[in-house]
């Protein structure tokens, strides 16, 4: 089953391409794709960057790395905690 990995970048470098990473480097957790797809409409409003800081986007990059900046964390959090199946 497809999945998404989420981790935290403690020392963010705006010049680095984050396309290549190891999950251990950022203490990533895996989330099944089914859960992510269920709230895809809500996360489209969320400002993010795809692979590197120079590629502004919205929501999550389905293929590759999404960088969620601090100003988008509250929206990302609200989307996650408001989704019914995640409360089980």
PDB file of C-alpha atoms in Angstrom:
ATOM      1  CA  UNK A   1       0.000   0.000   0.000  1.00  0.00           C
ATOM      2  CA  UNK A   2       1.335   3.488  -0.830  1.00  0.00           C
ATOM      3  CA  UNK A   3       2.279   5.679   2.099  1.00  0.00           C
ATOM      4  CA  UNK A   4       3.579   9.128   2.971  1.00  0.00           C
ATOM      5  CA  UNK A   5       6.408   9.901   5.377  1.00  0.00           C
ATOM      6  CA  UNK A   6       6.404  12.892   7.696  1.00  0.00           C
ATOM      7  CA  UNK A   7       9.446  14.160   9.544  1.00  0.00           C
ATOM      8  CA  UNK A   8      10.854  17.333  11.066  1.00  0.00           C
ATOM      9  CA  UNK A   9      13.736  19.316   9.595  1.00  0.00           C
ATOM     10  CA  UNK A  10      15.462  20.978  12.538  1.00  0.00           C
ATOM     11  CA  UNK A  11      18.095  22.892  10.558  1.00  0.00           C
ATOM     12  CA  UNK A  12      16.304  23.931   7.381  1.00  0.00           C
ATOM     13  CA  UNK A  13      18.536  25.048   4.509  1.00  0.00           C
ATOM     14  CA  UNK A  14      16.717  27.082   1.828  1.00  0.00           C
ATOM     15  CA  UNK A  15      19.351  26.072  -0.756  1.00  0.00           C
ATOM     16  CA  UNK A  16      19.114  22.314  -0.204  1.00  0.00           C
ATOM     17  CA  UNK A  17      17.164  19.969  -2.475  1.00  0.00           C
ATOM     18  CA  UNK A  18      15.293  17.641  -0.115  1.00  0.00           C
ATOM     19  CA  UNK A  19      14.281  15.205  -2.893  1.00  0.00           C
ATOM     20  CA  UNK A  20      16.844  12.724  -1.627  1.00  0.00           C
ATOM     21  CA  UNK A  21      16.671  11.928   2.063  1.00  0.00           C
ATOM     22  CA  UNK A  22      16.659   9.001   4.441  1.00  0.00           C
ATOM     23  CA  UNK A  23      13.611   8.612   6.704  1.00  0.00           C
ATOM     24  CA  UNK A  24      15.901   8.081   9.694  1.00  0.00           C
ATOM     25  CA  UNK A  25      17.540  11.469   9.135  1.00  0.00           C
ATOM     26  CA  UNK A  26      14.293  13.273  10.009  1.00  0.00           C
ATOM     27  CA  UNK A  27      12.697  10.663  12.313  1.00  0.00           C
ATOM     28  CA  UNK A  28       9.911  10.138   9.772  1.00  0.00           C
ATOM     29  CA  UNK A  29       6.650   8.381  10.497  1.00  0.00           C
ATOM     30  CA  UNK A  30       4.634   6.624   7.778  1.00  0.00           C
ATOM     31  CA  UNK A  31       0.958   7.357   7.093  1.00  0.00           C
ATOM     32  CA  UNK A  32      -1.148   5.247   4.718  1.00  0.00           C
ATOM     33  CA  UNK A  33      -2.118   6.941   1.483  1.00  0.00           C
ATOM     34  CA  UNK A  34      -5.814   6.205   2.122  1.00  0.00           C
ATOM     35  CA  UNK A  35      -5.797   8.582   5.091  1.00  0.00           C
ATOM     36  CA  UNK A  36      -4.028  11.336   3.176  1.00  0.00           C
ATOM     37  CA  UNK A  37      -6.389  11.060   0.189  1.00  0.00           C
ATOM     38  CA  UNK A  38      -9.431  11.457   2.439  1.00  0.00           C
ATOM     39  CA  UNK A  39      -8.543  15.021   3.330  1.00  0.00           C
ATOM     40  CA  UNK A  40      -6.944  16.112   0.060  1.00  0.00           C
ATOM     41  CA  UNK A  41      -9.526  18.873  -0.516  1.00  0.00           C
ATOM     42  CA  UNK A  42      -8.812  20.541   2.847  1.00  0.00           C
ATOM     43  CA  UNK A  43      -5.058  20.600   2.464  1.00  0.00           C
ATOM     44  CA  UNK A  44      -5.123  22.324  -0.946  1.00  0.00           C
ATOM     45  CA  UNK A  45      -5.240  25.685   0.832  1.00  0.00           C
ATOM     46  CA  UNK A  46      -2.014  24.948   2.712  1.00  0.00           C
ATOM     47  CA  UNK A  47       1.103  26.753   1.478  1.00  0.00           C
ATOM     48  CA  UNK A  48       4.020  24.370   1.038  1.00  0.00           C
ATOM     49  CA  UNK A  49       7.147  23.865  -1.043  1.00  0.00           C
ATOM     50  CA  UNK A  50       7.833  20.898  -3.311  1.00  0.00           C
ATOM     51  CA  UNK A  51      11.294  19.348  -2.929  1.00  0.00           C
ATOM     52  CA  UNK A  52      13.065  22.666  -2.294  1.00  0.00           C
ATOM     53  CA  UNK A  53      12.295  26.146  -0.998  1.00  0.00           C
ATOM     54  CA  UNK A  54      12.202  27.665  -4.502  1.00  0.00           C
ATOM     55  CA  UNK A  55       9.176  25.578  -5.608  1.00  0.00           C
ATOM     56  CA  UNK A  56       6.126  27.130  -3.979  1.00  0.00           C
ATOM     57  CA  UNK A  57       3.058  24.903  -3.973  1.00  0.00           C
ATOM     58  CA  UNK A  58      -0.178  24.178  -2.163  1.00  0.00           C
ATOM     59  CA  UNK A  59      -1.065  21.001  -0.313  1.00  0.00           C
ATOM     60  CA  UNK A  60       1.196  17.977  -0.476  1.00  0.00           C
ATOM     61  CA  UNK A  61       3.313  16.844  -3.409  1.00  0.00           C
ATOM     62  CA  UNK A  62       1.939  13.426  -4.238  1.00  0.00           C
ATOM     63  CA  UNK A  63       5.240  12.314  -5.750  1.00  0.00           C
ATOM     64  CA  UNK A  64       8.206  13.589  -3.823  1.00  0.00           C
ATOM     65  CA  UNK A  65       8.873  15.775  -0.844  1.00  0.00           C
ATOM     66  CA  UNK A  66       6.561  18.440   0.586  1.00  0.00           C
ATOM     67  CA  UNK A  67       8.083  21.031   2.876  1.00  0.00           C
ATOM     68  CA  UNK A  68       5.473  22.472   5.222  1.00  0.00           C
ATOM     69  CA  UNK A  69       6.620  25.869   6.499  1.00  0.00           C
ATOM     70  CA  UNK A  70       5.889  27.036  10.062  1.00  0.00           C
ATOM     71  CA  UNK A  71       3.082  29.346   8.902  1.00  0.00           C
ATOM     72  CA  UNK A  72       1.181  26.324   7.499  1.00  0.00           C
ATOM     73  CA  UNK A  73       1.563  24.024  10.493  1.00  0.00           C
ATOM     74  CA  UNK A  74      -1.586  25.225  12.262  1.00  0.00           C
ATOM     75  CA  UNK A  75      -3.744  24.561   9.167  1.00  0.00           C
ATOM     76  CA  UNK A  76      -2.108  21.150   8.671  1.00  0.00           C
ATOM     77  CA  UNK A  77      -2.750  20.312  12.319  1.00  0.00           C
ATOM     78  CA  UNK A  78      -6.403  21.428  12.113  1.00  0.00           C
ATOM     79  CA  UNK A  79      -7.007  19.302   9.018  1.00  0.00           C
ATOM     80  CA  UNK A  80      -5.551  16.236  10.704  1.00  0.00           C
ATOM     81  CA  UNK A  81      -7.309  16.535  14.067  1.00  0.00           C
ATOM     82  CA  UNK A  82     -10.670  17.326  12.467  1.00  0.00           C
ATOM     83  CA  UNK A  83     -10.732  14.185  10.338  1.00  0.00           C
ATOM     84  CA  UNK A  84     -13.063  11.568  11.929  1.00  0.00           C
ATOM     85  CA  UNK A  85     -11.156   8.380  11.014  1.00  0.00           C
ATOM     86  CA  UNK A  86      -7.988   9.690  12.648  1.00  0.00           C
ATOM     87  CA  UNK A  87      -9.741   9.859  16.026  1.00  0.00           C
ATOM     88  CA  UNK A  88     -10.157   6.076  16.203  1.00  0.00           C
TER      89      UNK A  88
END
